[in-house]
Amino acid sequence: MGMTDLRVNLSGVELKNPLIPASGTFGFGREFLPYYDLNLLGAISVKGTTGEPRFGNPTPRIAECPAGMLNSVGLQNPGAQAVAKEELPALRQVYTGPIIANISGFSEEEYVRCVERLTGQEQVAILEINISCPNVRHGGMAFGTDPEAAARITRAVKRVATRPVYMKLSPNVTDIVAIARACAEAGADGLSLINTLLGMRIDLQRRRPVLANTYGGYSGPGIFPVALRMVHQVTGAVDIPVIGMGGVTTARDVIEMMMAGAKAVQIGAANLVNPMACPEILAALPGEMEKLGIRALSEIERVPVN
Ligand code: SIN
């Protein structure tokens, strides 16, 4: 077991293992301090940050499903200034590893402003640019469902970024490869995929949508096969590294995601079901690697198509 090598590399950023709590499922890290030492994580992707503070959408904004959940949070966050001045310094007190700053916006100008505010922050190792939030009317997913808009945001952000830029893609498209290619050609250093799948639940008694916002993003184990397929398609088409996410729940899921072509893996909804999800997956990883004869995670090769 001691012989397994869990290290991975994302655009020159060394991670001691590939496990990263996904944005929006881990707050700004401190929320998980009662459960475990955050320093065992490969990196942390913090809650999506916008230029101004946001209260988010009206409630109810969570609906449970048999194999996952819907959220329509609406990018609740304290704003870039408070993230830079309060949240990230507080996280740095308890965590010395790489931080992934996740950035959202309603205009090109807002993305740029947010990146300018966060790119120089100590420990921010990667900028993850969310062009895939399904829960806001303007901006968000609108940028991630059109190749030209995705390229435009990528170029604008790259002009001011001093850290590797990973564009976070939406699965709510006909052809995710077209969006991935547009981002890569516009200079993205990497990609994160997938965000949530747009979904809905109905309250049968009330005959109304469960979510106040009507629709929400579906995440959890039910979306894993979709995420895997999209990661495999995208990594077959672009040369930049991909962080894979979507329903990852077990150590075997992590390995499967890396066999689909991902260089690192984010754990999202699993954190909300079991706050110990990440350390438990990490503890199981060496044993599962040994069973498969994998010595180093970085040596996993993307499986070919049949
Ligand atoms: C939200 O805050 O609405 C979720 C963000 C996202 O899925 O991009």
mmCIF file of C-alpha atoms and ligand atoms in Angstrom:
data_model
loop_
_atom_site.group_PDB
_atom_site.id
_atom_site.type_symbol
_atom_site.label_atom_id
_atom_site.label_comp_id
_atom_site.label_asym_id
_atom_site.label_seq_id
_atom_site.Cartn_x
_atom_site.Cartn_y
_atom_site.Cartn_z
ATOM 1 C CA MET A 1 0.000 0.000 0.000
ATOM 2 C CA GLY A 2 2.855 2.347 0.857
ATOM 3 C CA MET A 3 4.084 2.011 -2.692
ATOM 4 C CA THR A 4 1.131 3.698 -4.383
ATOM 5 C CA ASP A 5 1.751 7.164 -5.774
ATOM 6 C CA LEU A 6 -1.313 9.412 -5.619
ATOM 7 C CA ARG A 7 0.299 12.608 -6.904
ATOM 8 C CA VAL A 8 -1.109 14.405 -9.954
ATOM 9 C CA ASN A 9 -0.170 17.603 -11.752
ATOM 10 C CA LEU A 10 -2.488 20.273 -13.168
ATOM 11 C CA SER A 11 -0.741 22.821 -15.413
ATOM 12 C CA GLY A 12 2.364 22.740 -13.224
ATOM 13 C CA VAL A 13 0.422 22.740 -9.941
ATOM 14 C CA GLU A 14 1.406 19.682 -7.900
ATOM 15 C CA LEU A 15 -1.442 17.990 -5.996
ATOM 16 C CA LYS A 16 -0.602 15.323 -3.411
ATOM 17 C CA ASN A 17 -3.673 13.412 -4.565
ATOM 18 C CA PRO A 18 -6.399 13.994 -7.189
ATOM 19 C CA LEU A 19 -9.264 14.662 -4.743
ATOM 20 C CA ILE A 20 -10.775 18.146 -4.795
ATOM 21 C CA PRO A 21 -14.066 19.090 -3.113
ATOM 22 C CA ALA A 22 -16.187 20.660 -5.855
ATOM 23 C CA SER A 23 -17.232 24.288 -5.764
ATOM 24 C CA GLY A 24 -20.485 24.897 -3.922
ATOM 25 C CA THR A 25 -20.338 21.681 -1.901
ATOM 26 C CA PHE A 26 -17.613 22.743 0.527
ATOM 27 C CA GLY A 27 -18.306 26.385 1.374
ATOM 28 C CA PHE A 28 -14.981 28.155 1.907
ATOM 29 C CA GLY A 29 -13.533 25.084 3.605
ATOM 30 C CA ARG A 30 -13.929 26.106 7.231
ATOM 31 C CA GLU A 31 -17.370 24.495 7.348
ATOM 32 C CA PHE A 32 -15.662 21.074 7.207
ATOM 33 C CA LEU A 33 -13.099 21.708 9.972
ATOM 34 C CA PRO A 34 -15.145 19.835 12.612
ATOM 35 C CA TYR A 35 -14.850 16.706 10.469
ATOM 36 C CA TYR A 36 -11.224 16.385 9.339
ATOM 37 C CA ASP A 37 -7.883 18.017 8.599
ATOM 38 C CA LEU A 38 -8.334 19.801 5.260
ATOM 39 C CA ASN A 39 -4.636 19.329 4.500
ATOM 40 C CA LEU A 40 -5.259 15.758 3.382
ATOM 41 C CA LEU A 41 -7.066 17.075 0.273
ATOM 42 C CA GLY A 42 -5.379 17.465 -3.125
ATOM 43 C CA ALA A 43 -6.879 20.959 -3.526
ATOM 44 C CA ILE A 44 -10.073 22.806 -2.574
ATOM 45 C CA SER A 45 -12.441 24.525 -5.019
ATOM 46 C CA VAL A 46 -14.261 27.207 -3.045
ATOM 47 C CA LYS A 47 -17.805 28.516 -3.549
ATOM 48 C CA GLY A 48 -18.419 30.408 -6.781
ATOM 49 C CA THR A 49 -17.624 34.078 -6.335
ATOM 50 C CA THR A 50 -19.225 37.044 -8.111
ATOM 51 C CA GLY A 51 -18.319 40.719 -8.198
ATOM 52 C CA GLU A 52 -20.985 41.715 -5.669
ATOM 53 C CA PRO A 53 -22.376 39.796 -2.662
ATOM 54 C CA ARG A 54 -25.421 37.657 -3.562
ATOM 55 C CA PHE A 55 -28.198 36.284 -1.391
ATOM 56 C CA GLY A 56 -29.078 33.679 -4.034
ATOM 57 C CA ASN A 57 -32.492 32.461 -5.162
ATOM 58 C CA PRO A 58 -35.648 32.172 -3.034
ATOM 59 C CA THR A 59 -36.245 28.887 -1.157
ATOM 60 C CA PRO A 60 -36.979 26.013 -1.517
ATOM 61 C CA ARG A 61 -33.814 25.656 -3.536
ATOM 62 C CA ILE A 62 -32.902 22.027 -2.824
ATOM 63 C CA ALA A 63 -34.905 18.964 -3.885
ATOM 64 C CA GLU A 64 -33.816 15.415 -3.153
ATOM 65 C CA CYS A 65 -33.971 12.713 -5.818
ATOM 66 C CA PRO A 66 -33.417 8.933 -5.653
ATOM 67 C CA ALA A 67 -29.878 9.136 -7.056
ATOM 68 C CA GLY A 68 -28.868 12.701 -6.250
ATOM 69 C CA MET A 69 -30.320 16.153 -5.725
ATOM 70 C CA LEU A 70 -31.415 19.340 -7.450
ATOM 71 C CA ASN A 71 -30.106 22.740 -6.421
ATOM 72 C CA SER A 72 -31.143 26.209 -7.482
ATOM 73 C CA VAL A 73 -28.921 28.114 -5.065
ATOM 74 C CA GLY A 74 -28.323 31.011 -7.445
ATOM 75 C CA LEU A 75 -24.682 31.742 -6.653
ATOM 76 C CA GLN A 76 -25.075 32.820 -3.036
ATOM 77 C CA ASN A 77 -21.699 34.228 -1.973
ATOM 78 C CA PRO A 78 -20.229 37.176 -0.053
ATOM 79 C CA GLY A 79 -18.670 38.810 -3.157
ATOM 80 C CA ALA A 80 -15.082 39.000 -4.422
ATOM 81 C CA GLN A 81 -13.957 41.601 -1.900
ATOM 82 C CA ALA A 82 -15.044 39.578 1.141
ATOM 83 C CA VAL A 83 -13.677 36.361 -0.369
ATOM 84 C CA ALA A 84 -10.279 38.020 -0.873
ATOM 85 C CA LYS A 85 -10.192 39.817 2.466
ATOM 86 C CA GLU A 86 -11.940 37.346 4.794
ATOM 87 C CA GLU A 87 -12.676 33.895 3.427
ATOM 88 C CA LEU A 88 -9.355 33.050 1.752
ATOM 89 C CA PRO A 89 -7.192 34.401 4.612
ATOM 90 C CA ALA A 90 -9.302 32.346 7.058
ATOM 91 C CA LEU A 91 -8.883 29.229 4.921
ATOM 92 C CA ARG A 92 -5.132 29.818 4.781
ATOM 93 C CA GLN A 93 -4.986 29.607 8.579
ATOM 94 C CA VAL A 94 -6.065 25.973 8.468
ATOM 95 C CA TYR A 95 -5.027 24.737 5.026
ATOM 96 C CA THR A 96 -1.686 25.065 3.244
ATOM 97 C CA GLY A 97 -2.507 23.319 -0.079
ATOM 98 C CA PRO A 98 -3.619 24.709 -3.442
ATOM 99 C CA ILE A 99 -6.877 26.667 -3.585
ATOM 100 C CA ILE A 100 -9.011 26.777 -6.709
ATOM 101 C CA ALA A 101 -10.886 30.084 -6.892
ATOM 102 C CA ASN A 102 -14.209 29.538 -8.655
ATOM 103 C CA ILE A 103 -15.476 32.637 -10.452
ATOM 104 C CA SER A 104 -18.890 33.471 -11.912
ATOM 105 C CA GLY A 105 -20.302 36.548 -13.535
ATOM 106 C CA PHE A 106 -23.176 38.152 -15.334
ATOM 107 C CA SER A 107 -21.031 39.976 -17.854
ATOM 108 C CA GLU A 108 -17.577 39.705 -19.379
ATOM 109 C CA GLU A 109 -16.572 42.755 -17.352
ATOM 110 C CA GLU A 110 -17.652 41.099 -14.078
ATOM 111 C CA TYR A 111 -15.613 37.946 -14.774
ATOM 112 C CA VAL A 112 -12.578 40.125 -15.472
ATOM 113 C CA ARG A 113 -13.085 42.190 -12.308
ATOM 114 C CA CYS A 114 -13.442 39.041 -10.190
ATOM 115 C CA VAL A 115 -10.335 37.451 -11.674
ATOM 116 C CA GLU A 116 -8.361 40.658 -11.098
ATOM 117 C CA ARG A 117 -9.472 40.610 -7.455
ATOM 118 C CA LEU A 118 -8.557 36.946 -6.804
ATOM 119 C CA THR A 119 -5.736 35.983 -9.164
ATOM 120 C CA GLY A 120 -2.968 37.392 -6.974
ATOM 121 C CA GLN A 121 -4.243 35.918 -3.708
ATOM 122 C CA GLU A 122 -1.748 33.764 -1.870
ATOM 123 C CA GLN A 123 -2.422 30.035 -2.361
ATOM 124 C CA VAL A 124 -4.857 30.594 -5.257
ATOM 125 C CA ALA A 125 -3.228 28.115 -7.615
ATOM 126 C CA ILE A 126 -5.908 27.776 -10.295
ATOM 127 C CA LEU A 127 -8.806 29.950 -11.489
ATOM 128 C CA GLU A 128 -11.909 27.929 -12.312
ATOM 129 C CA ILE A 129 -14.214 30.042 -14.462
ATOM 130 C CA ASN A 130 -17.824 28.957 -14.174
ATOM 131 C CA ILE A 131 -19.627 29.490 -17.478
ATOM 132 C CA SER A 132 -22.222 26.870 -16.568
ATOM 133 C CA CYS A 133 -24.445 28.002 -13.666
ATOM 134 C CA PRO A 134 -27.969 26.910 -14.651
ATOM 135 C CA ASN A 135 -29.724 28.893 -11.916
ATOM 136 C CA VAL A 136 -29.432 32.525 -12.966
ATOM 137 C CA ARG A 137 -31.307 34.291 -15.745
ATOM 138 C CA HIS A 138 -28.495 36.263 -17.313
ATOM 139 C CA GLY A 139 -24.896 35.215 -17.634
ATOM 140 C CA GLY A 140 -23.893 31.896 -16.077
ATOM 141 C CA MET A 141 -24.823 29.031 -18.370
ATOM 142 C CA ALA A 142 -25.599 31.406 -21.253
ATOM 143 C CA PHE A 143 -21.823 31.813 -21.695
ATOM 144 C CA GLY A 144 -21.158 28.077 -21.572
ATOM 145 C CA THR A 145 -23.717 26.943 -24.132
ATOM 146 C CA ASP A 146 -22.396 28.980 -27.051
ATOM 147 C CA PRO A 147 -18.859 28.355 -28.366
ATOM 148 C CA GLU A 148 -18.307 32.012 -29.309
ATOM 149 C CA ALA A 149 -19.400 33.328 -25.920
ATOM 150 C CA ALA A 150 -17.282 30.680 -24.161
ATOM 151 C CA ALA A 151 -14.253 31.737 -26.221
ATOM 152 C CA ARG A 152 -14.914 35.418 -25.521
ATOM 153 C CA ILE A 153 -14.983 34.914 -21.730
ATOM 154 C CA THR A 154 -11.891 32.698 -21.925
ATOM 155 C CA ARG A 155 -9.916 35.328 -23.848
ATOM 156 C CA ALA A 156 -11.018 38.150 -21.543
ATOM 157 C CA VAL A 157 -10.087 36.213 -18.410
ATOM 158 C CA LYS A 158 -6.760 35.031 -19.832
ATOM 159 C CA ARG A 159 -5.721 38.641 -20.449
ATOM 160 C CA VAL A 160 -5.722 39.405 -16.713
ATOM 161 C CA ALA A 161 -5.104 35.991 -15.104
ATOM 162 C CA THR A 162 -1.748 35.242 -13.487
ATOM 163 C CA ARG A 163 -2.740 31.629 -12.675
ATOM 164 C CA PRO A 164 -3.819 28.728 -14.907
ATOM 165 C CA VAL A 165 -7.400 29.221 -16.153
ATOM 166 C CA TYR A 166 -9.777 26.230 -16.138
ATOM 167 C CA MET A 167 -13.147 26.848 -17.795
ATOM 168 C CA LYS A 168 -16.015 24.974 -16.087
ATOM 169 C CA LEU A 169 -18.365 23.556 -18.691
ATOM 170 C CA SER A 170 -22.070 22.835 -18.763
ATOM 171 C CA PRO A 171 -23.507 19.444 -19.759
ATOM 172 C CA ASN A 172 -26.678 21.189 -20.978
ATOM 173 C CA VAL A 173 -25.516 21.339 -24.586
ATOM 174 C CA THR A 174 -25.830 19.198 -27.683
ATOM 175 C CA ASP A 175 -22.082 19.104 -28.308
ATOM 176 C CA ILE A 176 -19.791 19.726 -25.334
ATOM 177 C CA VAL A 177 -16.751 19.065 -27.544
ATOM 178 C CA ALA A 178 -17.493 22.225 -29.553
ATOM 179 C CA ILE A 179 -17.489 24.312 -26.356
ATOM 180 C CA ALA A 180 -14.322 22.593 -25.079
ATOM 181 C CA ARG A 181 -12.513 23.236 -28.376
ATOM 182 C CA ALA A 182 -13.589 26.890 -28.387
ATOM 183 C CA CYS A 183 -12.165 27.369 -24.873
ATOM 184 C CA ALA A 184 -8.934 25.537 -25.725
ATOM 185 C CA GLU A 185 -8.416 27.589 -28.886
ATOM 186 C CA ALA A 186 -9.095 30.788 -26.911
ATOM 187 C CA GLY A 187 -6.215 29.927 -24.577
ATOM 188 C CA ALA A 188 -7.745 28.037 -21.645
ATOM 189 C CA ASP A 189 -5.118 26.130 -19.668
ATOM 190 C CA GLY A 190 -7.582 23.405 -18.684
ATOM 191 C CA LEU A 191 -11.243 22.462 -18.328
ATOM 192 C CA SER A 192 -13.494 21.384 -15.456
ATOM 193 C CA LEU A 193 -16.524 19.270 -16.298
ATOM 194 C CA ILE A 194 -19.356 18.707 -15.739
ATOM 195 C CA ASN A 195 -21.562 21.180 -13.895
ATOM 196 C CA THR A 196 -25.127 20.054 -13.068
ATOM 197 C CA LEU A 197 -27.795 18.812 -15.479
ATOM 198 C CA LEU A 198 -30.865 21.026 -15.656
ATOM 199 C CA GLY A 199 -33.806 19.227 -14.006
ATOM 200 C CA MET A 200 -37.166 19.622 -12.228
ATOM 201 C CA ARG A 201 -39.385 18.038 -9.540
ATOM 202 C CA ILE A 202 -43.121 18.589 -8.998
ATOM 203 C CA ASP A 203 -44.957 18.575 -5.663
ATOM 204 C CA LEU A 204 -47.909 16.300 -6.478
ATOM 205 C CA GLN A 205 -50.211 17.662 -3.758
ATOM 206 C CA ARG A 206 -49.598 21.305 -4.536
ATOM 207 C CA ARG A 207 -49.290 20.705 -8.269
ATOM 208 C CA ARG A 208 -46.441 23.125 -8.368
ATOM 209 C CA PRO A 209 -42.694 22.842 -9.002
ATOM 210 C CA VAL A 210 -40.816 21.919 -5.805
ATOM 211 C CA LEU A 211 -38.097 24.516 -6.403
ATOM 212 C CA ALA A 212 -39.061 28.173 -6.059
ATOM 213 C CA ASN A 213 -36.976 28.751 -9.181
ATOM 214 C CA THR A 214 -38.896 25.900 -10.992
ATOM 215 C CA TYR A 215 -35.751 24.314 -12.471
ATOM 216 C CA GLY A 216 -32.480 23.393 -10.850
ATOM 217 C CA GLY A 217 -29.200 21.583 -11.431
ATOM 218 C CA TYR A 218 -29.132 17.809 -10.904
ATOM 219 C CA SER A 219 -26.024 16.312 -9.300
ATOM 220 C CA GLY A 220 -25.101 13.101 -7.483
ATOM 221 C CA PRO A 221 -24.392 9.482 -8.461
ATOM 222 C CA GLY A 222 -27.175 9.488 -11.089
ATOM 223 C CA ILE A 223 -25.155 11.790 -13.363
ATOM 224 C CA PHE A 224 -21.866 9.849 -13.163
ATOM 225 C CA PRO A 225 -22.257 7.987 -16.500
ATOM 226 C CA VAL A 226 -23.096 11.252 -18.293
ATOM 227 C CA ALA A 227 -20.086 13.009 -16.747
ATOM 228 C CA LEU A 228 -17.828 10.106 -17.654
ATOM 229 C CA ARG A 229 -19.002 10.129 -21.261
ATOM 230 C CA MET A 230 -18.446 13.882 -21.595
ATOM 231 C CA VAL A 231 -14.975 13.765 -20.002
ATOM 232 C CA HIS A 232 -14.044 10.949 -22.376
ATOM 233 C CA GLN A 233 -15.320 12.841 -25.434
ATOM 234 C CA VAL A 234 -13.602 16.083 -24.440
ATOM 235 C CA THR A 235 -10.248 14.489 -23.550
ATOM 236 C CA GLY A 236 -10.318 12.779 -26.926
ATOM 237 C CA ALA A 237 -10.635 16.154 -28.645
ATOM 238 C CA VAL A 238 -8.445 18.654 -26.751
ATOM 239 C CA ASP A 239 -4.885 18.489 -25.404
ATOM 240 C CA ILE A 240 -5.379 20.590 -22.251
ATOM 241 C CA PRO A 241 -5.922 18.855 -18.868
ATOM 242 C CA VAL A 242 -9.453 18.101 -17.666
ATOM 243 C CA ILE A 243 -10.667 17.932 -14.071
ATOM 244 C CA GLY A 244 -13.506 15.383 -14.069
ATOM 245 C CA MET A 245 -16.557 15.652 -11.849
ATOM 246 C CA GLY A 246 -20.191 14.623 -11.688
ATOM 247 C CA GLY A 247 -21.514 12.028 -9.240
ATOM 248 C CA VAL A 248 -18.127 10.721 -8.110
ATOM 249 C CA THR A 249 -18.813 8.843 -4.853
ATOM 250 C CA THR A 250 -16.218 6.064 -4.434
ATOM 251 C CA ALA A 251 -12.502 5.401 -4.957
ATOM 252 C CA ARG A 252 -13.424 3.206 -7.917
ATOM 253 C CA ASP A 253 -15.350 6.157 -9.422
ATOM 254 C CA VAL A 254 -12.180 8.254 -9.102
ATOM 255 C CA ILE A 255 -10.149 5.672 -11.006
ATOM 256 C CA GLU A 256 -12.902 5.305 -13.613
ATOM 257 C CA MET A 257 -12.980 9.083 -14.113
ATOM 258 C CA MET A 258 -9.197 9.078 -14.607
ATOM 259 C CA MET A 259 -9.515 6.210 -17.095
ATOM 260 C CA ALA A 260 -11.986 8.449 -18.968
ATOM 261 C CA GLY A 261 -9.120 10.938 -19.292
ATOM 262 C CA ALA A 262 -9.406 13.216 -16.237
ATOM 263 C CA LYS A 263 -6.141 14.349 -14.600
ATOM 264 C CA ALA A 264 -7.834 15.121 -11.265
ATOM 265 C CA VAL A 265 -11.299 14.578 -9.826
ATOM 266 C CA GLN A 266 -13.750 16.745 -7.928
ATOM 267 C CA ILE A 267 -16.157 15.357 -5.332
ATOM 268 C CA GLY A 268 -19.414 17.320 -5.132
ATOM 269 C CA ALA A 269 -22.796 16.089 -3.909
ATOM 270 C CA ALA A 270 -21.115 13.230 -1.980
ATOM 271 C CA ASN A 271 -19.811 15.827 0.530
ATOM 272 C CA LEU A 272 -23.375 16.869 1.295
ATOM 273 C CA VAL A 273 -24.518 13.282 1.956
ATOM 274 C CA ASN A 274 -21.458 12.366 4.020
ATOM 275 C CA PRO A 275 -19.069 15.100 5.185
ATOM 276 C CA MET A 276 -16.358 12.413 5.467
ATOM 277 C CA ALA A 277 -16.712 11.450 1.777
ATOM 278 C CA CYS A 278 -13.310 12.822 0.706
ATOM 279 C CA PRO A 279 -11.178 11.251 3.468
ATOM 280 C CA GLU A 280 -13.046 7.948 3.085
ATOM 281 C CA ILE A 281 -12.462 7.899 -0.692
ATOM 282 C CA LEU A 282 -8.812 8.827 -0.133
ATOM 283 C CA ALA A 283 -8.339 5.999 2.378
ATOM 284 C CA ALA A 284 -9.835 3.468 -0.074
ATOM 285 C CA LEU A 285 -7.832 4.643 -3.098
ATOM 286 C CA PRO A 286 -4.497 2.786 -2.562
ATOM 287 C CA GLY A 287 -6.281 -0.552 -2.014
ATOM 288 C CA GLU A 288 -8.358 -0.150 -5.174
ATOM 289 C CA MET A 289 -5.255 0.864 -7.137
ATOM 290 C CA GLU A 290 -3.394 -2.224 -5.952
ATOM 291 C CA LYS A 291 -6.258 -4.512 -6.996
ATOM 292 C CA LEU A 292 -5.995 -3.025 -10.495
ATOM 293 C CA GLY A 293 -2.199 -3.097 -10.608
ATOM 294 C CA ILE A 294 -1.966 0.718 -10.721
ATOM 295 C CA ARG A 295 1.181 1.998 -8.991
ATOM 296 C CA ALA A 296 0.865 5.686 -9.844
ATOM 297 C CA LEU A 297 -2.350 7.570 -10.617
ATOM 298 C CA SER A 298 -0.476 9.845 -13.016
ATOM 299 C CA GLU A 299 0.255 6.810 -15.200
ATOM 300 C CA ILE A 300 -3.411 5.968 -15.829
ATOM 301 C CA GLU A 301 -4.092 6.079 -19.551
ATOM 302 C CA ARG A 302 -7.360 7.200 -21.116
ATOM 303 C CA VAL A 303 -9.257 4.174 -22.393
ATOM 304 C CA PRO A 304 -9.776 4.049 -26.153
ATOM 305 C CA VAL A 305 -13.184 3.866 -27.829
ATOM 306 C CA ASN A 306 -14.322 0.371 -28.822
HETATM 307 C C1 SIN B 1 -25.694 27.821 -7.842
HETATM 308 O O1 SIN B 1 -25.186 28.502 -6.943
HETATM 309 O O2 SIN B 1 -26.792 28.096 -8.336
HETATM 310 C C2 SIN B 1 -24.960 26.639 -8.407
HETATM 311 C C3 SIN B 1 -23.833 27.103 -9.226
HETATM 312 C C4 SIN B 1 -23.619 26.268 -10.430
HETATM 313 O O3 SIN B 1 -24.100 25.144 -10.570
HETATM 314 O O4 SIN B 1 -22.891 26.730 -11.311
#
